[in-house]
XYZ file of C-alpha atoms in Angstrom:
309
model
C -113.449 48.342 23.179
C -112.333 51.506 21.769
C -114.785 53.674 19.812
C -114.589 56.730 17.125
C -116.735 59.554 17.484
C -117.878 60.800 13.940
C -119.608 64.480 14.500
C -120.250 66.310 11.439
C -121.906 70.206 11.160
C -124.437 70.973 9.431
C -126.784 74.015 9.212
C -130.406 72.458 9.840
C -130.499 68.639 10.659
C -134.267 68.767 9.425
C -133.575 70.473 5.768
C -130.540 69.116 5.115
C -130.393 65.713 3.528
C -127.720 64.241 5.568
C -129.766 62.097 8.066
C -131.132 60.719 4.876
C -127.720 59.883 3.078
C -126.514 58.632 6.113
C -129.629 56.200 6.693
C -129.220 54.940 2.596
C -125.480 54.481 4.209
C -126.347 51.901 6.761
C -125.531 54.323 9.789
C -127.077 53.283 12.529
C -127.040 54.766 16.245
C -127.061 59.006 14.575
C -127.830 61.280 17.451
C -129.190 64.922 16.604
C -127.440 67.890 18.556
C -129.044 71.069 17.609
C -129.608 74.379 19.429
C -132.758 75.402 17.773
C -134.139 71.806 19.309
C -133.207 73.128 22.670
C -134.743 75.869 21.790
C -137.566 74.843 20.878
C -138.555 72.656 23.748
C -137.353 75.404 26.511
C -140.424 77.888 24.060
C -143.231 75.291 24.254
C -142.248 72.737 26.867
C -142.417 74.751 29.787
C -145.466 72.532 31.407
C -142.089 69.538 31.776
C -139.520 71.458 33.391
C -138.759 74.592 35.856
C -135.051 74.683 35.941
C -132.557 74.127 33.075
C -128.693 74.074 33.465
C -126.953 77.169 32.560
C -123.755 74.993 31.732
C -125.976 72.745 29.578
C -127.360 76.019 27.725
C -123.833 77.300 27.194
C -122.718 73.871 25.754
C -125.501 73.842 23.307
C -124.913 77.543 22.158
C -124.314 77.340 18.609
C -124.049 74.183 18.103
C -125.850 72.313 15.329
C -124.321 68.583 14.346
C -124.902 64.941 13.765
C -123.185 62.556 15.690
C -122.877 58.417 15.458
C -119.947 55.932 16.617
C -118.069 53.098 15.055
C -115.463 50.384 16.446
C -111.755 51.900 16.803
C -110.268 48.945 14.872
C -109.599 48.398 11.015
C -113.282 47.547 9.905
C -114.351 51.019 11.796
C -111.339 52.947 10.033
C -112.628 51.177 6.648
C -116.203 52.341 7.275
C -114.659 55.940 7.898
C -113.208 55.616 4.590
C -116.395 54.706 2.830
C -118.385 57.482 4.279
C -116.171 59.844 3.985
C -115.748 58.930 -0.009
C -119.463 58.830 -0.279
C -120.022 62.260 1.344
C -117.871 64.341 -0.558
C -117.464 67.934 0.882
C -118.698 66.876 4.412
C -116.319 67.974 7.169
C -115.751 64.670 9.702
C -115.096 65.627 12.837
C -113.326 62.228 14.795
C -112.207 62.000 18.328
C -111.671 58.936 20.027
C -113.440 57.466 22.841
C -112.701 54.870 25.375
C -115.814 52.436 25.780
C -114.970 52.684 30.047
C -115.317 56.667 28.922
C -119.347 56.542 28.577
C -120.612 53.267 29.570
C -120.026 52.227 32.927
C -117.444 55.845 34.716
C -121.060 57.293 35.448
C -121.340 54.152 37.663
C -118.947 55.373 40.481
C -121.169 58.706 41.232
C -123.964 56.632 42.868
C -123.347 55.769 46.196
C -126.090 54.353 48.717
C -128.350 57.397 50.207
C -129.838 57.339 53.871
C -133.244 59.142 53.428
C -135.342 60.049 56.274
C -135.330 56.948 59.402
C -136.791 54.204 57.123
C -135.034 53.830 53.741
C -131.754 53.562 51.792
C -131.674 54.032 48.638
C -128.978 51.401 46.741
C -128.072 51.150 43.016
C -128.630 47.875 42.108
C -125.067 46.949 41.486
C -124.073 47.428 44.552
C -124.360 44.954 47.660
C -124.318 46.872 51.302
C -123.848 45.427 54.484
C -127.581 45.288 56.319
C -128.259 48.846 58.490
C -131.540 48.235 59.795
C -132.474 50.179 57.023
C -135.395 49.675 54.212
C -133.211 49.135 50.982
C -134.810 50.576 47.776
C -132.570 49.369 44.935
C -132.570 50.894 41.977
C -131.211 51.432 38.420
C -130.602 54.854 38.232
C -129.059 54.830 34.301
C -132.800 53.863 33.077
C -135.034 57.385 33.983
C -135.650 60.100 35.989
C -135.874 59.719 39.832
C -132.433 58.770 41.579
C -133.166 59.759 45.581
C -130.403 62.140 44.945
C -132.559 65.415 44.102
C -133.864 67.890 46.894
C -137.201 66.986 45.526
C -137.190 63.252 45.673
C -135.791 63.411 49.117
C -138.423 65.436 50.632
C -140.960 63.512 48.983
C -139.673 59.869 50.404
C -139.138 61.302 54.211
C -142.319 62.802 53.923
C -143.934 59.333 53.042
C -142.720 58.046 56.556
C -145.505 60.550 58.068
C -148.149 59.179 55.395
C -148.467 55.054 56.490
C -151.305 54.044 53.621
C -152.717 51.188 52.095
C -153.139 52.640 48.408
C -151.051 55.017 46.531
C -151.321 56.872 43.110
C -147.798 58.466 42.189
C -148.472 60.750 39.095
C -145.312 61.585 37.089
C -143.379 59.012 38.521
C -140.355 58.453 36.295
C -138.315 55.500 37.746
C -141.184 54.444 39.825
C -139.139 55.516 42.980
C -142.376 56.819 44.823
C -144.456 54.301 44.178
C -141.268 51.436 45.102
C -141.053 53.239 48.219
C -144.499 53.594 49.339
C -144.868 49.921 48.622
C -141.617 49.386 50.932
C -142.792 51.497 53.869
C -145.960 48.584 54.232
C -148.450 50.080 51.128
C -150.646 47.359 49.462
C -150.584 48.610 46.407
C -150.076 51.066 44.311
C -151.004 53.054 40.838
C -147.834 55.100 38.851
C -148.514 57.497 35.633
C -146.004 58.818 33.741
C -145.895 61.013 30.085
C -142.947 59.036 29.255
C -143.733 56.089 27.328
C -140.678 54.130 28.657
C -141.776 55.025 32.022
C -143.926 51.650 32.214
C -141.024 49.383 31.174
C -138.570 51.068 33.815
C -140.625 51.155 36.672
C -141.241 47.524 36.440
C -138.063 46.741 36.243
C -136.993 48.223 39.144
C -139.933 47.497 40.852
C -138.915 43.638 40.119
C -135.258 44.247 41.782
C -137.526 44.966 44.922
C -139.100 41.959 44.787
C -142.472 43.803 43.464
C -144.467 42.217 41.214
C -147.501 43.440 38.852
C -149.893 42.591 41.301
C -148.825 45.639 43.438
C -147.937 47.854 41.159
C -149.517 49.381 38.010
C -147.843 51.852 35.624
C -149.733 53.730 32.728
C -147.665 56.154 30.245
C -150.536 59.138 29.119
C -151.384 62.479 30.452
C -153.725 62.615 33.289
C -154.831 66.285 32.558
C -156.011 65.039 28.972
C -156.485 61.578 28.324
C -160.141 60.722 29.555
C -159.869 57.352 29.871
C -156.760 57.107 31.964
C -158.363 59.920 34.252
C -161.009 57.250 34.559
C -158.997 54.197 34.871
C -157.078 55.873 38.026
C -160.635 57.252 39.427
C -161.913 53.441 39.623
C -160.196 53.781 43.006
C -159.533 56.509 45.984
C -156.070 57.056 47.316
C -154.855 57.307 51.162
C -151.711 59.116 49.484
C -151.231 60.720 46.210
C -147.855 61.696 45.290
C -147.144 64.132 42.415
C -142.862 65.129 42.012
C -143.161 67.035 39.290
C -143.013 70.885 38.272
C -145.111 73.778 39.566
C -147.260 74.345 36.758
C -148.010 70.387 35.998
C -148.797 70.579 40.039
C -151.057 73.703 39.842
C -152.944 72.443 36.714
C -153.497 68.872 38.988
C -154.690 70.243 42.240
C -158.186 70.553 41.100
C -158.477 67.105 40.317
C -156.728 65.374 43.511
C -159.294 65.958 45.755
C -161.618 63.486 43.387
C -158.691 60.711 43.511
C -158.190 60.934 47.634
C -159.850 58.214 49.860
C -161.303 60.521 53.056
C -158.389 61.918 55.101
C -156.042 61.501 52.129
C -152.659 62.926 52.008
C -151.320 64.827 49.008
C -147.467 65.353 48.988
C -146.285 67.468 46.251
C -142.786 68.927 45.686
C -140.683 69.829 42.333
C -141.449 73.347 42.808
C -138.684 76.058 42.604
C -138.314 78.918 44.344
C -140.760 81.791 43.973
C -143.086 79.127 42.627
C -144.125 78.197 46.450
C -146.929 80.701 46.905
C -149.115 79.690 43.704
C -149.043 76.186 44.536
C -150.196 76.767 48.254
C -152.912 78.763 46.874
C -153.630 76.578 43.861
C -153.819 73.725 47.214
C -156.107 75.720 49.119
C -158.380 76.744 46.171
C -158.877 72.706 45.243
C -159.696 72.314 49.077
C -156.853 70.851 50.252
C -155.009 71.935 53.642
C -151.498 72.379 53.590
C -149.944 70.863 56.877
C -146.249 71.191 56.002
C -144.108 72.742 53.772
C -140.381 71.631 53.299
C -137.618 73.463 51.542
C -133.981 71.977 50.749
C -131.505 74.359 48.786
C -134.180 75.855 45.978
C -136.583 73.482 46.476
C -140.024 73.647 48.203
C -142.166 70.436 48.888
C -146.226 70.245 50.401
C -147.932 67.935 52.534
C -151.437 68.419 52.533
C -154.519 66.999 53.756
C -158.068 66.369 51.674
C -161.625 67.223 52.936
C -163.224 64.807 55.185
């Protein structure tokens, strides 16, 4: 199927009342694109992220739109009509789209990725011929956490060093580090995650692995602030707590882990840009933790560390 891309300017999505004549219009699927959003979350979301793409940024630059999609056929070109008529003055900007364009191209940049001795990591559309290999599959359309970052790799041949029997993964996105550890011979294991979705997604990748809810918790809240998921995860103690996230969620966590770890837990940490290193080490060492290893892959950096006794 063949779509058409409607985009239409506008100066402030938020005080103009477009969204609101195009909801009394029936138009369903409108996606926001607005430069002051981007903004916005780069000012007061900087606890979420470390790096942001300079070719994203320049994309964004200036731009401030609405944008939805109808069916390339007659009905489509009649709802065209209809809008257009009913938003006089509006400038409708249409370019057409082939459905192969956005829904399933992306498909053919995943590829199956050897990580460390123990693991492959497959999309779950694909079938590959048995290595000897652990195979993680994995839908890598649904959240963060792929295999394919610096950071996820470091974290998952790091786990081969850290055999354990319980696992916490904080932040963890697709589930991927919590999958994994469960892979590598874990019992179970405990993943939190900001992202509200993250519950539904891990568990549905966990169940391509032939993990069920009996292994594997997930909980969407923030650890730092929500007291009663900080004491639902403390009604356990860790051999292995995994946190992939950014340097200053990692920094503002450190004082905590030590509380979660079983005795001789292991604490494996990465995320963390360049010239961020140093503060987490020391924010490691201040929470009493021992740094045994640190990894770096292009600008990435990545801890192993060791709690008290």
């Amino acid at each position: 199927m063949d779509w058409l891309e409607i985009t239409i300017p506008t100066t402030s999505p938020e005080m103009d009342p477009l969204l609101s004549a195009l909801d009394d219009l029936g138009v369903d699927g409108v996606v926001i694109n607005d430069e002051a959003v981007v903004n916005d979350f780069l000012e007061n979301g900087k606890k979420y992220w470390d790096y942001i793409d300079e070719d994203f940024l320049r994309s964004m630059r200036g731009t401030c739109n609405v944008q939805f999609y109808l069916e390339d056929n007659p009905a489509g070109q009649k709802e065209l009509k209809r809008l257009r008529a009913a938003l006089p003055g509006r400038s409708f900007q249409v370019r057409r789209v082939r459905d192969e364009d956005w829904e399933n191209n992306w498909k053919q940049y995943y590829v199956p990725i050897e990580i460390g001795q123990k693991l492959v990591i497959v999309p779950e559309w694909l079938s590959v011929p048995d290595s000897g290999r652990i195979q993680l599959r994995l839908d890598p359309g649904l959240i963060f956490g792929t295999g394919s970052h610096a950071t996820t790799r470091m974290c998952l041949a790091a786990m081969e060093k850290a055999p354990a029997r319980e696992v916490l993964d904080l932040g963890c996105g697709s589930g991927i580090l919590a999958i994994a550890a469960l892979l590598l011979g874990a019992e179970h294991a405990v993943g939190v995650d900001i992202d509200e979705k993250a519950p539904g997604v891990v568990r549905q990748n966990a169940a391509l692995n032939g993990i069920g809810p009996d292994r594997l918790a997930v909980y969407a809240g923030d650890i730092l602030s929500d007291t009663k998921l900080k004491a639902k995860i403390a009604e356990k103690r860790y051999d292995l707590i995994l946190a992939n996230i950014v340097a200053d969620v990692i920094i503002a966590l450190a004082p905590a882990v030590p509380g979660y770890l079983a005795q001789d837990g292991l604490f494996i940490c990465s995320g963390i840009i360049d010239g961020r290193e140093d503060e987490v080490r020391a924010a490691l060492v201040q929470a009493g933790l021992t740094p045994l290893e640190h990894k770096k892959i292009d600008n990435w950096n990545c801890f192993l560390a060791k709690g008290a006794k």
